[in-house]
PDB file of C-alpha atoms in Angstrom:
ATOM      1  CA  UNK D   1      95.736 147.840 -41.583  1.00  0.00           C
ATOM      2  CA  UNK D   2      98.106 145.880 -43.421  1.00  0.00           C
ATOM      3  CA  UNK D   3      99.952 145.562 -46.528  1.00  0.00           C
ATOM      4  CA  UNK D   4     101.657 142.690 -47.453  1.00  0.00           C
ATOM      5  CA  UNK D   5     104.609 142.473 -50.621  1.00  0.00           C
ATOM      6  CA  UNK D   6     105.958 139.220 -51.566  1.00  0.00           C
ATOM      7  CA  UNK D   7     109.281 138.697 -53.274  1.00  0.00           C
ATOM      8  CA  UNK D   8     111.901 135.898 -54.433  1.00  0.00           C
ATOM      9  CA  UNK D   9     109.499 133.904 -57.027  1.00  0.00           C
ATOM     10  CA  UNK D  10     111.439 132.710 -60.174  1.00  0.00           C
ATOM     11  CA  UNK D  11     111.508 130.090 -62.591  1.00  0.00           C
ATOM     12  CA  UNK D  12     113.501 127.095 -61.226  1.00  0.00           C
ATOM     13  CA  UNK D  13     114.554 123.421 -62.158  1.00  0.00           C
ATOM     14  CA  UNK D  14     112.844 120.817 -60.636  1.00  0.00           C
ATOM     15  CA  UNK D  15     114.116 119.377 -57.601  1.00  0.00           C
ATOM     16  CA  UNK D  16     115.829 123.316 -56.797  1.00  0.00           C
ATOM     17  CA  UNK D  17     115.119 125.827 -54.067  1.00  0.00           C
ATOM     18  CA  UNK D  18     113.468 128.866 -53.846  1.00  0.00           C
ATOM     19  CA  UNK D  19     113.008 131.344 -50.638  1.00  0.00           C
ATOM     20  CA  UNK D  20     110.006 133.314 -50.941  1.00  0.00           C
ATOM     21  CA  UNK D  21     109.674 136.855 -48.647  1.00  0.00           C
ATOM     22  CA  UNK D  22     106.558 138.355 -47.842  1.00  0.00           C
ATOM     23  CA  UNK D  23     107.167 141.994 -46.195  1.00  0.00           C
ATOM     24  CA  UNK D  24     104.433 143.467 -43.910  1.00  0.00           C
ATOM     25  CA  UNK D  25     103.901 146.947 -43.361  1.00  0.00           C
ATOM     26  CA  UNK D  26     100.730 149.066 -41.313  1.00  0.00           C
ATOM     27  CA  UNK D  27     100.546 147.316 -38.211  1.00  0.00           C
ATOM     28  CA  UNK D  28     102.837 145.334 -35.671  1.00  0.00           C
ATOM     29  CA  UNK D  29     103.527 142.294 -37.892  1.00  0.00           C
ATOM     30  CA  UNK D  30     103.873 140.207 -34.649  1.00  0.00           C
ATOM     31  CA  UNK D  31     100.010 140.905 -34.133  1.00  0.00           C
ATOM     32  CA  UNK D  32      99.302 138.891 -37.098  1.00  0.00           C
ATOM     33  CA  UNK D  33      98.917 135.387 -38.342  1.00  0.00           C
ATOM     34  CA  UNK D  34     100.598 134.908 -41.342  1.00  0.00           C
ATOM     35  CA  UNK D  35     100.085 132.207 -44.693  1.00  0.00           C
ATOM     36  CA  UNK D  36     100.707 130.922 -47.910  1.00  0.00           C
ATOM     37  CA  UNK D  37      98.724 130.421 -50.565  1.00  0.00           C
ATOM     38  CA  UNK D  38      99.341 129.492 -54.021  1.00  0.00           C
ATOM     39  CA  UNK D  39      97.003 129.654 -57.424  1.00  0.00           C
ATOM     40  CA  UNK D  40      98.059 127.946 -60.445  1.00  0.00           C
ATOM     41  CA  UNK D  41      95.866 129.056 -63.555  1.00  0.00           C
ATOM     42  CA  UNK D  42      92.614 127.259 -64.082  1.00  0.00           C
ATOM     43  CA  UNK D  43      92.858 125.803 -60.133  1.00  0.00           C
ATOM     44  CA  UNK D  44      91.463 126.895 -57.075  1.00  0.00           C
ATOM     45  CA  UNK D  45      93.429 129.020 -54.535  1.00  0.00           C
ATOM     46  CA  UNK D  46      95.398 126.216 -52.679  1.00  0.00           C
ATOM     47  CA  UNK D  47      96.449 126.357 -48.887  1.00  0.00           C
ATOM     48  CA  UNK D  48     100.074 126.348 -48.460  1.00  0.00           C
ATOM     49  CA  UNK D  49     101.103 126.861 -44.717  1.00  0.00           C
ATOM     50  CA  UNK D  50     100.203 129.025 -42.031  1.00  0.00           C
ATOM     51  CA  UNK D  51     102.448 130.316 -38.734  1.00  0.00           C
ATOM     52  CA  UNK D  52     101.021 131.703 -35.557  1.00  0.00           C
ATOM     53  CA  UNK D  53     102.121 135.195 -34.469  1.00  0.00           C
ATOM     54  CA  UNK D  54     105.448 133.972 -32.379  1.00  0.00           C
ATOM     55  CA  UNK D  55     106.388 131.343 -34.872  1.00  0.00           C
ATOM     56  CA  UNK D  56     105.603 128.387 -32.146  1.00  0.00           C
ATOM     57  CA  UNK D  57     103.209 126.796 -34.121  1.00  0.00           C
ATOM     58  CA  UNK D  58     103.083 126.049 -38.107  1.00  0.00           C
ATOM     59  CA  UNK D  59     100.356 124.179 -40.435  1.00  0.00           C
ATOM     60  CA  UNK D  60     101.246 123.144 -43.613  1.00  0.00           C
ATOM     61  CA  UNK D  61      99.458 121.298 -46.633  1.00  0.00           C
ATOM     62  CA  UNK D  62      99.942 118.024 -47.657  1.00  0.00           C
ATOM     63  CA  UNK D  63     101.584 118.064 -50.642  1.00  0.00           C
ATOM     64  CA  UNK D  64     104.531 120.249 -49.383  1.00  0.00           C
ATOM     65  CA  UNK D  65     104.838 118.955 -45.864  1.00  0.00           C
ATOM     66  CA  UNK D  66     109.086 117.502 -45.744  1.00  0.00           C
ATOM     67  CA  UNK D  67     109.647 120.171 -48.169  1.00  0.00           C
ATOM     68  CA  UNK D  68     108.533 123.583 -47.453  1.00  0.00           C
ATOM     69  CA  UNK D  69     109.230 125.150 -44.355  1.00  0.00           C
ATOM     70  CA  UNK D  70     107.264 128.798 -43.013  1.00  0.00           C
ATOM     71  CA  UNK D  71     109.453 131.148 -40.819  1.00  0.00           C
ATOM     72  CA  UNK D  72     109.081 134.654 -39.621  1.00  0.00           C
ATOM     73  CA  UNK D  73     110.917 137.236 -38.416  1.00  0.00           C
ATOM     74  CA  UNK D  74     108.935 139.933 -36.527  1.00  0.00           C
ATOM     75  CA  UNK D  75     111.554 141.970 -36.008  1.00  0.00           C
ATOM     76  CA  UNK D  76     112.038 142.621 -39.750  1.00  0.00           C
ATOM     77  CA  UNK D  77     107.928 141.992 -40.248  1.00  0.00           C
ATOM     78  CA  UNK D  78     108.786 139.593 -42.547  1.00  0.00           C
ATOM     79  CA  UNK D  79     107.181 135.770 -43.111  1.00  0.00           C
ATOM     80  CA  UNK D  80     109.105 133.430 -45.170  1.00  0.00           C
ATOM     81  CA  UNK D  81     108.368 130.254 -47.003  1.00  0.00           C
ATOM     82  CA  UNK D  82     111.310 127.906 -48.086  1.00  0.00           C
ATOM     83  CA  UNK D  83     110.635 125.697 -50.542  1.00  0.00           C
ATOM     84  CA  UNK D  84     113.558 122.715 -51.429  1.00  0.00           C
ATOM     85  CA  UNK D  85     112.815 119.862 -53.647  1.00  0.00           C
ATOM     86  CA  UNK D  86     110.269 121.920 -56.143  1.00  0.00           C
ATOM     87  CA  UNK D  87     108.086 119.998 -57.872  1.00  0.00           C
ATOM     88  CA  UNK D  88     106.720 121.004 -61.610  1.00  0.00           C
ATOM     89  CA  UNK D  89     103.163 120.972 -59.981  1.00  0.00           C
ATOM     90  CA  UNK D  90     104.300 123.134 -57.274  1.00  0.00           C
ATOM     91  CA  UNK D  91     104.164 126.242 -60.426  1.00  0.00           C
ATOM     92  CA  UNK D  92     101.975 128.862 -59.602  1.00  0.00           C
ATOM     93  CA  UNK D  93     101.309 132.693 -58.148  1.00  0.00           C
ATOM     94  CA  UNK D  94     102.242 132.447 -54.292  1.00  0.00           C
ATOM     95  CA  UNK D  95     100.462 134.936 -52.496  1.00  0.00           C
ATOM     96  CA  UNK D  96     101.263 135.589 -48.614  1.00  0.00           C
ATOM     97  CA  UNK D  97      98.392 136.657 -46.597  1.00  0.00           C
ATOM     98  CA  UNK D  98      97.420 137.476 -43.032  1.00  0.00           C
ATOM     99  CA  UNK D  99      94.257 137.991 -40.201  1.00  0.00           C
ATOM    100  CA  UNK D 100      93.974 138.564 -36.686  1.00  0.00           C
ATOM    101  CA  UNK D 101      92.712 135.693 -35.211  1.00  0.00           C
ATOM    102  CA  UNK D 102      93.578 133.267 -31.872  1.00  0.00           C
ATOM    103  CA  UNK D 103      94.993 129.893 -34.171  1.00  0.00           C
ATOM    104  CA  UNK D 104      96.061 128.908 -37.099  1.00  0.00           C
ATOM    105  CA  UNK D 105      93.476 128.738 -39.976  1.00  0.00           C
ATOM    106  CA  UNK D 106      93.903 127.165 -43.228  1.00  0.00           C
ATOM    107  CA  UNK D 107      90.871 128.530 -45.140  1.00  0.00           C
ATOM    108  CA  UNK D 108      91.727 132.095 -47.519  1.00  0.00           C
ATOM    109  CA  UNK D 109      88.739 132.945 -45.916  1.00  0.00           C
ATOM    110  CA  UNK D 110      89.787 133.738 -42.935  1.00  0.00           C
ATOM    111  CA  UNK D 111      92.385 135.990 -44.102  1.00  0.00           C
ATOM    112  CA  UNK D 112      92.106 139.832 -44.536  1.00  0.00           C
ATOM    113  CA  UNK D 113      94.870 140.848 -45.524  1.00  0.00           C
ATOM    114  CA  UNK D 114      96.759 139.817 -49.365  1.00  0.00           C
ATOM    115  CA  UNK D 115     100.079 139.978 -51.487  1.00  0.00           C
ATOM    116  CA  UNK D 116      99.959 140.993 -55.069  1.00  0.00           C
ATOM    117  CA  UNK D 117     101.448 137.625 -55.705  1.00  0.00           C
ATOM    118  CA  UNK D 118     104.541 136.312 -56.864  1.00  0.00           C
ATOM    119  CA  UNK D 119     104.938 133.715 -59.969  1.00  0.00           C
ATOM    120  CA  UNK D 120     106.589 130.687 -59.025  1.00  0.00           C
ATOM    121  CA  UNK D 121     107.877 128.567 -61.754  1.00  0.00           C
ATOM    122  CA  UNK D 122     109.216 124.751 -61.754  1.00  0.00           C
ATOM    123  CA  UNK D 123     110.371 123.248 -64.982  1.00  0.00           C
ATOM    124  CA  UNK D 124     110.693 119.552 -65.366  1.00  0.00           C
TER     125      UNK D 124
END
């Protein structure tokens, strides 16, 4: 019901930026939960961040809370993550996902919809 395209992954110097975009199609995007997730080779699929359907309420993972920050803009059925202060660990495929659901979940579980990915590098 929904398709999902992330964009804006690159290889950057640690301590840069980067603005990944995750484009929805198929369905009222505003009807949807949005997340990140990320997968560096050999590791599990990691929990990112998460953002409710209006934007009102956001979840994020440890290890990037102070740095990234989730947006979205329904309007353009669009979820962004921005990421500032990049860490060398923070390298891997970022994949935006998405579920119909009544909170924010942090499991990749719960999530129906998937990205083809985007590659995400941070060099040292």
């Amino acid at each position: 019901q929904v398709q999902l395209v992330e964009s804006g992954g690159g290889l950057v110097q640690a301590g840069g930026s980067l603005r990944l975009s995750c484009a929805a199609s198929g369905r009222t995007f505003s009807n949807y939960y949005a997340g990140w997730f990320r997968q560096a080779p050999g590791k599990e699929r990691e929990f990112v961040s998460a953002i409710n359907r209006s934007g009102s309420s956001t979840s994020y993972a440890d290890s990037v809370k102070g740095r990234f920050t989730i947006s979205r803009d329904n309007a353009k059925n669009t979820v962004y993550l921005q990421m500032n202060s990049l860490k060398p660990e923070d390298t891997a495929v970022y994949y935006c996902a998405a579920y119909s659901g009544i909170k924010v979940l942090t499991t990749s579980r719960a999530y129906n919809y998937w990205g083809q990915g985007t590659q995400v590098t941070v060099s040292a």
